[in-house]
Amino acid sequence: MLNTSNGLLPAKKSRNSDDNMIPLINIVFLLLIFFMVAGQIRAMPDASLKLPKAELSKPESSDTIRLEVSADGQMRLNGEAVDNSTLESWLQEQQDPHSLAIALFADQQTRAADLEPALTLLRQFAPGSLRLYAEMPADSDLPAATLPADSSATAEGVPHA
């Protein structure tokens, strides 16, 4: 008979059930990191903006210029605060304003009179595409509709020029 107590055979290692949890913990941390990074890819509009409800929408392209107008008429161009004169000089500096794609995000409490100066400037410099964004109601069962790229109409079907 073999005596295991004197070292002739190696002692059998007892496996702890915690050793089986390490790969699972690694996968959970990798998934956590992935979703933390993936959730930060798209730039979000100013949190104080409350977009109006819409029936039609189209996703924003990555090269779109973002113009946000808050309820008190304050404007932000690609996240930076601007006024009418700054917006006008920025539009004048553009090489080809006819190729610009501008996404206009206006707070639902914004008055049309507060939008008029910005819209007048945009009309004057004739951007290639101007889209007014609105929030899609969560309970809407309508499919997201899109307009042709060369359309001169907004999502509501009213020409902007």
Coordinates of C-alpha atoms in Angstrom, one line a residue:
M1 CA 0.0 0.0 0.0
L2 CA 1.0 3.5 -0.7
N3 CA 1.4 5.9 2.1
T4 CA 0.4 9.4 1.1
S5 CA 1.2 10.8 4.5
N6 CA 5.0 10.4 4.1
G7 CA 5.2 12.1 0.7
L8 CA 5.4 9.2 -1.7
L9 CA 2.5 10.5 -3.7
P10 CA 1.7 14.2 -4.0
A11 CA -1.2 15.4 -1.9
K12 CA -4.4 16.0 -3.8
K13 CA -5.1 19.7 -4.1
S14 CA -8.6 20.7 -3.0
R15 CA -10.2 23.0 -5.5
N16 CA -12.0 26.0 -4.1
S17 CA -15.3 26.9 -5.8
D18 CA -14.2 30.6 -5.8
D19 CA -11.6 29.7 -8.5
N20 CA -14.4 29.0 -11.0
M21 CA -15.8 32.6 -10.5
I22 CA -12.7 34.4 -11.6
P23 CA -13.4 34.1 -15.4
L24 CA -17.0 35.2 -14.8
I25 CA -15.9 38.2 -12.9
N26 CA -13.4 39.1 -15.7
I27 CA -16.1 38.9 -18.4
V28 CA -18.5 41.1 -16.3
F29 CA -15.8 43.8 -15.9
L30 CA -15.0 43.7 -19.6
L31 CA -18.7 44.1 -20.5
L32 CA -19.0 46.9 -18.0
I33 CA -16.0 48.8 -19.5
F34 CA -17.3 48.2 -23.1
F35 CA -20.7 49.7 -22.3
M36 CA -19.2 52.6 -20.4
V37 CA -17.1 53.5 -23.5
A38 CA -19.8 52.8 -26.1
G39 CA -22.3 54.9 -24.2
Q40 CA -20.1 58.0 -24.5
I41 CA -19.6 58.0 -28.3
R42 CA -22.5 60.2 -29.4
A43 CA -22.5 63.8 -28.3
M44 CA -25.7 64.7 -26.5
P45 CA -27.4 68.1 -26.7
D46 CA -27.5 70.5 -23.7
A47 CA -29.4 68.7 -20.9
S48 CA -31.6 71.8 -20.2
L49 CA -33.0 71.6 -23.8
K50 CA -36.5 70.0 -23.9
L51 CA -37.1 69.1 -27.5
P52 CA -40.6 69.3 -28.9
K53 CA -42.5 66.1 -29.9
A54 CA -42.2 64.9 -33.5
E55 CA -43.9 62.5 -35.9
L56 CA -41.0 62.2 -38.3
S57 CA -37.2 62.0 -37.7
K58 CA -33.9 61.1 -39.4
P59 CA -30.6 60.3 -37.6
E60 CA -28.0 63.0 -37.6
S61 CA -24.9 62.4 -39.7
S62 CA -21.5 62.7 -38.1
D63 CA -20.4 65.7 -40.1
T64 CA -23.5 67.8 -39.3
I65 CA -23.0 71.2 -37.7
R66 CA -25.1 71.4 -34.5
L67 CA -26.9 74.6 -33.6
E68 CA -28.8 74.6 -30.3
V69 CA -31.2 77.3 -29.2
S70 CA -32.4 77.3 -25.6
A71 CA -35.7 78.6 -24.3
D72 CA -34.2 82.0 -23.5
G73 CA -32.8 82.4 -27.0
Q74 CA -29.1 81.5 -26.2
M75 CA -27.4 79.7 -29.0
R76 CA -24.7 77.1 -29.0
L77 CA -22.7 76.1 -32.1
N78 CA -21.2 72.7 -31.8
G79 CA -21.4 73.0 -28.0
E80 CA -19.9 76.6 -27.8
A81 CA -22.0 79.6 -26.8
V82 CA -22.4 82.1 -29.7
D83 CA -24.4 85.2 -30.5
N84 CA -25.8 86.3 -33.9
S85 CA -22.7 88.2 -34.9
T86 CA -20.4 85.3 -34.0
L87 CA -22.7 82.9 -36.0
E88 CA -22.7 85.3 -39.0
S89 CA -18.9 85.6 -39.0
W90 CA -18.6 81.8 -38.6
L91 CA -20.9 81.3 -41.6
Q92 CA -18.9 83.9 -43.7
E93 CA -15.6 82.0 -42.9
Q94 CA -16.9 78.7 -44.3
Q95 CA -15.3 77.7 -47.7
D96 CA -18.5 76.3 -49.2
P97 CA -21.6 77.2 -47.2
H98 CA -23.9 75.5 -49.7
S99 CA -22.4 72.1 -48.6
L100 CA -23.1 72.7 -44.9
A101 CA -25.5 70.3 -43.1
I102 CA -26.9 72.0 -40.1
A103 CA -29.0 70.4 -37.4
L104 CA -31.1 72.9 -35.5
F105 CA -32.1 71.8 -31.9
A106 CA -34.6 74.3 -30.4
D107 CA -36.1 74.0 -26.9
Q108 CA -39.8 73.4 -27.0
Q109 CA -40.4 76.7 -25.1
T110 CA -38.3 78.7 -27.7
R111 CA -40.4 81.4 -29.3
A112 CA -40.4 81.7 -33.1
A113 CA -39.1 85.3 -32.6
D114 CA -36.0 83.9 -30.9
L115 CA -35.3 81.6 -33.8
E116 CA -35.9 84.2 -36.5
P117 CA -32.4 85.9 -36.4
A118 CA -30.6 82.5 -36.7
L119 CA -32.9 81.3 -39.4
T120 CA -32.4 84.6 -41.4
L121 CA -28.6 84.1 -41.2
L122 CA -28.9 80.5 -42.3
R123 CA -31.2 81.5 -45.1
Q124 CA -28.8 84.2 -46.2
F125 CA -25.8 81.9 -46.4
A126 CA -28.0 79.1 -47.9
P127 CA -26.8 76.0 -46.1
G128 CA -27.0 72.8 -48.2
S129 CA -29.2 71.1 -45.6
L130 CA -31.1 72.5 -42.6
R131 CA -32.9 70.0 -40.3
L132 CA -35.1 70.9 -37.3
Y133 CA -34.9 68.2 -34.7
A134 CA -37.7 67.2 -32.4
E135 CA -38.2 64.4 -29.8
M136 CA -40.0 61.3 -31.0
P137 CA -42.8 60.4 -28.5
A138 CA -42.0 57.1 -26.8
D139 CA -45.5 55.7 -27.3
S140 CA -45.5 56.5 -31.0
D141 CA -46.0 53.5 -33.3
L142 CA -45.1 55.5 -36.4
P143 CA -42.0 54.4 -38.3
A144 CA -39.2 56.9 -38.6
A145 CA -39.6 58.6 -41.9
T146 CA -36.9 60.3 -43.9
L147 CA -36.8 62.9 -46.6
P148 CA -34.6 62.8 -49.7
A149 CA -31.2 64.4 -49.3
D150 CA -31.9 67.0 -51.9
S151 CA -35.3 67.9 -50.5
S152 CA -35.9 71.6 -49.6
A153 CA -38.5 70.7 -47.0
T154 CA -38.2 70.3 -43.3
A155 CA -39.6 67.3 -41.4
E156 CA -43.0 69.0 -41.3
G157 CA -43.0 69.5 -45.1
V158 CA -42.7 73.3 -45.0
P159 CA -39.9 74.7 -47.3
H160 CA -37.2 76.5 -45.3
A161 CA -36.0 78.8 -48.1

